[in-house]
Coordinates of C-alpha atoms in Angstrom, one line a residue:
X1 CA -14.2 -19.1 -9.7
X2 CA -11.9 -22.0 -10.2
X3 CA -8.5 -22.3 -8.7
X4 CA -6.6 -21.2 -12.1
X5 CA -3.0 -20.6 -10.6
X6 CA -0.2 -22.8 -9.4
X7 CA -1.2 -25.4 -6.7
X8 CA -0.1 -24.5 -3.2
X9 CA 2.8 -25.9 -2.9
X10 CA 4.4 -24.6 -5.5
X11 CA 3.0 -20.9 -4.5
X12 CA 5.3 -21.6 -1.4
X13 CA 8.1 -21.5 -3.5
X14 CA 7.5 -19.3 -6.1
X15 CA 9.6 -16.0 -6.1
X16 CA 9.0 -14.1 -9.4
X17 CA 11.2 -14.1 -12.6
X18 CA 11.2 -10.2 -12.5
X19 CA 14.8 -8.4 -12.4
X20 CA 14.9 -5.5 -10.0
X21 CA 17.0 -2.4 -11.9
X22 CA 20.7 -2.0 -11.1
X23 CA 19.7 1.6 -9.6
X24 CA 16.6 0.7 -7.8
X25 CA 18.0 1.9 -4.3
X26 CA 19.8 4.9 -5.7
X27 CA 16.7 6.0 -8.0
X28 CA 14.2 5.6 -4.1
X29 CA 17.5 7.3 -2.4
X30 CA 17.1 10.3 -4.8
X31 CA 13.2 10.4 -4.8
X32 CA 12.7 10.2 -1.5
X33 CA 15.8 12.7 -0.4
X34 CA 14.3 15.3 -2.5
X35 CA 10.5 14.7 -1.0
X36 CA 12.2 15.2 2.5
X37 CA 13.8 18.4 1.1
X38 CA 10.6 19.8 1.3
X39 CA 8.6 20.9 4.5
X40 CA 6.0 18.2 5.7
X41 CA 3.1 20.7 7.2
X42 CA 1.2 18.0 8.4
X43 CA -2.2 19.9 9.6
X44 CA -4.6 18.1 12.2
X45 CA -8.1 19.7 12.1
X46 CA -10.5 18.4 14.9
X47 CA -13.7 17.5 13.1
X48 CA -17.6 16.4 13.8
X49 CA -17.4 12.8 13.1
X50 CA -21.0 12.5 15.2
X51 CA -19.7 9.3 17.3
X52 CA -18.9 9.7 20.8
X53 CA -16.1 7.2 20.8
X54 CA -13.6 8.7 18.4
X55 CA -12.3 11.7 18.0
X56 CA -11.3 12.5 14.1
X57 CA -8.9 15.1 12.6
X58 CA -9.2 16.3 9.0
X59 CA -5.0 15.6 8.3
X60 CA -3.6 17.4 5.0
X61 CA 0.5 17.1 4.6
X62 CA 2.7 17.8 1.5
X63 CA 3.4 14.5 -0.1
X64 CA 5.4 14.2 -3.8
X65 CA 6.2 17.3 -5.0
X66 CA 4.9 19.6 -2.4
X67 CA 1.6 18.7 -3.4
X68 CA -0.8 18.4 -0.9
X69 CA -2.5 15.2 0.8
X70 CA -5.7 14.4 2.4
X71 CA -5.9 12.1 5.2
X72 CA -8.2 11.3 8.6
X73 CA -6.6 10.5 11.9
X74 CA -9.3 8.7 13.8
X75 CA -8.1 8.4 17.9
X76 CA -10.2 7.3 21.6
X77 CA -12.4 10.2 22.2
X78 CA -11.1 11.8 26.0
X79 CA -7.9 10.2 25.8
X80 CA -5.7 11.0 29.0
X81 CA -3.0 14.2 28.3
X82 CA 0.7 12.6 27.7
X83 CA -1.0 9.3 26.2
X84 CA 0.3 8.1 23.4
X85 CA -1.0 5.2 20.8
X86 CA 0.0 3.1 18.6
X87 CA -0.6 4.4 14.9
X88 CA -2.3 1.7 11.9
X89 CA -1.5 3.7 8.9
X90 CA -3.7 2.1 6.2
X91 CA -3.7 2.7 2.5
X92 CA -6.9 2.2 0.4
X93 CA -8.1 0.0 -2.3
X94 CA -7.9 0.7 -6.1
X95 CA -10.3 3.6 -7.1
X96 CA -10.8 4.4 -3.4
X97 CA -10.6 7.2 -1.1
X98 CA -10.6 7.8 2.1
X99 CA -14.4 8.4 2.4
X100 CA -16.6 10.1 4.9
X101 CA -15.0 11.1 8.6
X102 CA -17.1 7.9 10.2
X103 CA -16.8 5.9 7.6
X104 CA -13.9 3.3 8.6
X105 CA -12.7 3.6 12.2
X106 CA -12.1 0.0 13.1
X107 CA -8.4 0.6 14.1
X108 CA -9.4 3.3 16.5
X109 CA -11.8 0.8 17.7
X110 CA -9.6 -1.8 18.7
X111 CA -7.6 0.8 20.2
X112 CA -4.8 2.4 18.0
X113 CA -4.7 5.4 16.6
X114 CA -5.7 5.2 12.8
X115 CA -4.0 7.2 9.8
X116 CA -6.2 6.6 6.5
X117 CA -4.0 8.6 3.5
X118 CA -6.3 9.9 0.5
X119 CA -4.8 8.5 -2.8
X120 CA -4.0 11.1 -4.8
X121 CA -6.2 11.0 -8.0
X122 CA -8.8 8.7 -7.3
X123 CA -11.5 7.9 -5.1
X124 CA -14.3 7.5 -8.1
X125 CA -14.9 4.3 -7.3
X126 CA -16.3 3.0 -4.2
X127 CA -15.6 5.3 -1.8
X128 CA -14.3 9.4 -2.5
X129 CA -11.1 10.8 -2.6
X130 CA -10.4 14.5 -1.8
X131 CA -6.9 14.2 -3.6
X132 CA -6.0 15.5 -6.8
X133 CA -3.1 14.7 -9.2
X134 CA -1.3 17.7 -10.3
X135 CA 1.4 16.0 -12.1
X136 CA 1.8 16.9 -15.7
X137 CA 2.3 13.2 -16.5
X138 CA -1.5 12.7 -15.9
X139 CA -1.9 14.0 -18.9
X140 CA -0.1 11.7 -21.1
X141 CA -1.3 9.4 -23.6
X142 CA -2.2 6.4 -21.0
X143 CA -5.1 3.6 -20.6
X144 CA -8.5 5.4 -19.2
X145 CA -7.1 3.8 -15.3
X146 CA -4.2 5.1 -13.9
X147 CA -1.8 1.9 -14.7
X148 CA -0.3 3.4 -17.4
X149 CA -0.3 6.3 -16.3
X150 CA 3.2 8.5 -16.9
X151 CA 4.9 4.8 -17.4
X152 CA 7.0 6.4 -20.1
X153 CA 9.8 7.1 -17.6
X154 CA 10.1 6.3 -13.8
X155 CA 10.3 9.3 -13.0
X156 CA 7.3 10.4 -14.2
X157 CA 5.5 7.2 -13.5
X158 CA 2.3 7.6 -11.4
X159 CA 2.9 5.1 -8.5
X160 CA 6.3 6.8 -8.3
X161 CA 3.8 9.5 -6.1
X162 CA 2.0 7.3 -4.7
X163 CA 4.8 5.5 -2.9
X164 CA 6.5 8.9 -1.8
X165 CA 2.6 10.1 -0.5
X166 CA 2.6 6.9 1.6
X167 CA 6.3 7.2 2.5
X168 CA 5.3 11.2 3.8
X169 CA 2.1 10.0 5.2
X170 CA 3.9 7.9 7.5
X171 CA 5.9 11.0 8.9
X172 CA 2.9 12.8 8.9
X173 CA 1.4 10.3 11.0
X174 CA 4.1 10.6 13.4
X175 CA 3.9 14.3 14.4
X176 CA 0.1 13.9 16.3
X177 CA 0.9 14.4 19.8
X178 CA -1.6 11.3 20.5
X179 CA 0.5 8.9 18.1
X180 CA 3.2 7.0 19.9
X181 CA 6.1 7.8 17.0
X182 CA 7.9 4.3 17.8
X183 CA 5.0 2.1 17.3
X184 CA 3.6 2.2 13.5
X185 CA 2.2 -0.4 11.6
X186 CA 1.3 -0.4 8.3
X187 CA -1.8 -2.0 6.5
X188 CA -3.7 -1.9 3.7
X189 CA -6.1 -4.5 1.2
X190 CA -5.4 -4.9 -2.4
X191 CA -3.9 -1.4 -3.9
X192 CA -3.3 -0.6 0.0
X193 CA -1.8 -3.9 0.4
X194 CA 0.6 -3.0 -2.7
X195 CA 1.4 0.1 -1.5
X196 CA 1.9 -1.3 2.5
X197 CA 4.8 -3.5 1.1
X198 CA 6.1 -0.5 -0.9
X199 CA 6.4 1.8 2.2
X200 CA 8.0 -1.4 4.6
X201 CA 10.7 -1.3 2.3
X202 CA 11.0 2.2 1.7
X203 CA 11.4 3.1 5.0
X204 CA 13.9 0.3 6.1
X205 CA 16.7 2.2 7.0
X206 CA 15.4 6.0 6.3
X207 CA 12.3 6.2 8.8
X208 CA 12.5 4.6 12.3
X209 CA 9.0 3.7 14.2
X210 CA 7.5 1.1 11.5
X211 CA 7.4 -1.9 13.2
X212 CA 5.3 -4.0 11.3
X213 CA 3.5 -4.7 7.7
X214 CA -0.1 -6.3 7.3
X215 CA -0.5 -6.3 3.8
X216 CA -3.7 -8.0 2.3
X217 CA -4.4 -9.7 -0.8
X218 CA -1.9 -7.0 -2.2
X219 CA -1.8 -5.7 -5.8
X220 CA 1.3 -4.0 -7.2
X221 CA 3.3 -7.3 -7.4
X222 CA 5.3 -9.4 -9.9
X223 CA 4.2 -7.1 -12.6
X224 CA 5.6 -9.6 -15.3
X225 CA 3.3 -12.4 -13.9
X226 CA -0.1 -10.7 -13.5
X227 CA 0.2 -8.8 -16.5
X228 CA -0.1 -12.1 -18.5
X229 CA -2.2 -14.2 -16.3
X230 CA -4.9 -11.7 -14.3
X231 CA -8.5 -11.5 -16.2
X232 CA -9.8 -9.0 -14.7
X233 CA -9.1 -6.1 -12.5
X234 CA -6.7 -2.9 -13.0
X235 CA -3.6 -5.3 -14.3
X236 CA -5.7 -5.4 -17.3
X237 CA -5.3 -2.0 -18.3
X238 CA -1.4 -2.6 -19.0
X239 CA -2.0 -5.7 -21.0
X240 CA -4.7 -3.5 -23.1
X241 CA -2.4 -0.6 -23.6
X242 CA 0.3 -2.9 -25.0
X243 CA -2.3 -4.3 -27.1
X244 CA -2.5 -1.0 -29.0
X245 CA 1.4 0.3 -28.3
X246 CA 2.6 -2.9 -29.3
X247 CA 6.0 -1.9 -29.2
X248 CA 6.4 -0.4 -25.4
X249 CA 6.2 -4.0 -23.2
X250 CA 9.7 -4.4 -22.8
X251 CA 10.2 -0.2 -22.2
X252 CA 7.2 -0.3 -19.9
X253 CA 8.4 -3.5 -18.1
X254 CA 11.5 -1.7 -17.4
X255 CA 9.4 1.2 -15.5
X256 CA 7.2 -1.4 -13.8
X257 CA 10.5 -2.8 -12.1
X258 CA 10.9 0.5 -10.0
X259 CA 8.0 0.0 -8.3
X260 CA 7.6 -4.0 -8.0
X261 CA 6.8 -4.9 -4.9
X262 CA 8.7 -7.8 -5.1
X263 CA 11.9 -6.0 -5.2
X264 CA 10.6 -2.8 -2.5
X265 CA 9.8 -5.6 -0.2
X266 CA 13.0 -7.3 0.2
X267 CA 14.5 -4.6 1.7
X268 CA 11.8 -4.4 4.6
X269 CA 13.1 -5.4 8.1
X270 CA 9.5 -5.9 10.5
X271 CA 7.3 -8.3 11.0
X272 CA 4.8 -9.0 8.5
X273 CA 1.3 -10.4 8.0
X274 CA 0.3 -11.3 4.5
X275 CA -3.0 -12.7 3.3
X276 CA -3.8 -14.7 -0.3
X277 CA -6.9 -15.6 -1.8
X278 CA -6.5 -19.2 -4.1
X279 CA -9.3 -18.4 -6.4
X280 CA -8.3 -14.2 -6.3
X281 CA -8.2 -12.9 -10.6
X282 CA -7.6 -10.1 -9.8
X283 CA -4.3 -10.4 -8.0
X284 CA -3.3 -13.7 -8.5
X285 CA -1.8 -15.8 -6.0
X286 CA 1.4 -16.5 -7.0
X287 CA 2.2 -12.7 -7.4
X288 CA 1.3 -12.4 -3.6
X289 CA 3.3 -15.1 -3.0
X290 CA 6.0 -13.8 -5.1
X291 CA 6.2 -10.8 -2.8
X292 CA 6.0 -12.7 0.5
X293 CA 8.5 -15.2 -0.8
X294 CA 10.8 -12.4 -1.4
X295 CA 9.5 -10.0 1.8
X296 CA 12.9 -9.3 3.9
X297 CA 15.1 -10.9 2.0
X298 CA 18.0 -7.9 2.3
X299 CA 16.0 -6.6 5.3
X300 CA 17.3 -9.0 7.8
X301 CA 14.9 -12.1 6.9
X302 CA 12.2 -10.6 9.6
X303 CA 9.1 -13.3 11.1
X304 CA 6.5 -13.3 8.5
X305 CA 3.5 -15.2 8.1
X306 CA 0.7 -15.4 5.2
X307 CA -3.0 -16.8 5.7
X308 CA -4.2 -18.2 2.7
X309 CA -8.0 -18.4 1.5
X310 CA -8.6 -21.3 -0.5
X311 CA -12.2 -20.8 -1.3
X312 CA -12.0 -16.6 -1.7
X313 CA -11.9 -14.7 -4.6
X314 CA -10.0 -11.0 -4.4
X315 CA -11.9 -10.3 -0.8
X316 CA -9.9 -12.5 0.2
X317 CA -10.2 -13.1 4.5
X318 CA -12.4 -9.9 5.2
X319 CA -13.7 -10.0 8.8
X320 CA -11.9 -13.4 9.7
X321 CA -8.7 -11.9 8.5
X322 CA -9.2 -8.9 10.3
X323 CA -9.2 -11.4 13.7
X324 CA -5.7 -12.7 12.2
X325 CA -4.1 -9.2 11.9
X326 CA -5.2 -8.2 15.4
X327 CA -3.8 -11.1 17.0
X328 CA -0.4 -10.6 15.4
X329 CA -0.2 -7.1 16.1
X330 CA -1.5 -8.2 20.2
X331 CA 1.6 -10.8 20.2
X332 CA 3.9 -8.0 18.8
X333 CA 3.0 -5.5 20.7
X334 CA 2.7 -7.9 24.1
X335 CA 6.6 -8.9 23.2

């Protein structure tokens, strides 16, 4: 794959020509004051994860709506009464779910506690989900992915919850008597990533204990931008919708703004870690720029830093990146 976006130097600099919506803090302000409204029930059932290391909990909590969400907690097996850990909440890729109770326990390897959340609604692809979406928006007359889903209003529009799922899971997170409630960090690659920047600025000023943002390659930003440029991926799925409902771009646009990245993530106030990938189609650089550009901007202009891929296509940094993310969260937490 070619590099087919801007050249570097002016991804440094480039911050998006989307307009956030007048309302956007009092439409999250109402959203998320009438999640809260109803009672969390975070549940932690011990399970047989058949690994001596790490102990695993089967985690269901009421996100959006009531409804209710799957998660894993993964923590050190015999950990010491009264000791408490640092908490990686991570959110998963497009399609994704949160898999089998072994399946991804790297955080609790390196020694945090690690919250994977279910996405509600998928997990056909890759890895399963155990999540359904009960909204009557799903419904709808949308694109076969879930881009277009509900996008007739915000407040019917899928991501809408999403975001208040990952804002909840966050809380849920919280209540383990192993997690240390000051110390989360939030992470996540692609549609994680997306929804990582999402929940930094959400919970600026609502939720105390997040302390820093990793998001990687991360989708869900500069919707005007990727929707004209990415080739491939689910951006597509909006571009192909509006290639039959002609008439909706500027109607859908206006949805799209409530749950830009580029305008959640300005409000975050922790330290951030972003990564890029030059040659990535699917999320194209200079929407992940656009986002990191932006990152903090009403949030108190927090340290951030992004690692950029020249030669990597949407996996962007894997394994090396991985390195990255645990030596920022080290100096953090060493500070």
């Amino acid at each position: 794959m070619p590099l087919f976006d801007l050249p570097l130097e002016q991804l440094r600099h480039y911050t998006s020509a989307a307009v956030a919506p007048d309302d956007l803090d009092a439409f999250w302000d109402r959203t998320l004051t009438e999640a809260r409204a109803l009672p969390l029930n975070a549940v932690f059932e011990p399970v047989d994860n058949y690994l001596s290391v790490i102990d695993t909990f089967d985690v269901t909590f009421s996100g959006f709506g009531g409804h209710r969400i799957k998660g894993w907690l993964h923590v050190l097996a015999h950990l010491e009464p009264g000791r408490r850990l640092p908490v990686v909440v991570e959110y998963i890729g497009y399609s994704g779910g949160r898999g089998l109770a072994n399946q991804n326990t790297r955080w609790a390897q390196a020694g945090y506690a690690h919250f994977i959340m279910d996405t509600r609604g998928q997990g056909y692809g890759g890895v399963f989900g155990d999540t359904p979406d009960p909204h009557p928006s799903a419904g709808e007359v949308n694109y076969a992915g879930l881009m277009t889903r509900g996008a007739g209003h915000q407040d019917d529009y899928y991501f809408r919850r999403v975001y208040v799922d990952a804002f909840r899971a966050v809380e849920a997170a919280q209540q383990h008597p192993a997690v240390d409630p000051s110390k989360v960090v939030l992470t996540g690659v692609s549609q994680g990533g997306g929804i990582t920047v999402a929940a930094a600025g959400l919970t600026a000023g609502r939720l105390d204990g997040v302390i820093a943002a990793l998001p990687d390659v991360p989708f869900l930003q500069d919707f005007p931008r990727a929707i004209d440029i990415a080739p491939r991926g689910p951006y597509p799925e909006i571009a192909s919708f509006l290639g039959r409902h002609r008439d909706r771009y500027e109607s859908m646009l206006a949805v799209l703004n409530y749950f830009d990245g580029v305008h959640l993530g300005r409000f975050a106030n922790v330290p951030a870690l972003f990564s890029a990938a030059q040659m990535d189609d699917i999320c194209p650089p200079s929407t992940v720029f656009a986002s990191y550009n932006n990152y903090g901007a009403l949030g108190g202009s927090p340290e951030k830093d992004i690692e950029v891929y020249r030669f990597n296509n949407h996996e962007g940094g894997q394994e090396h990146h991985w390195i990255k993310q645990l030596q920022f969260l080290r100096k953090l937490l060493s500070s």
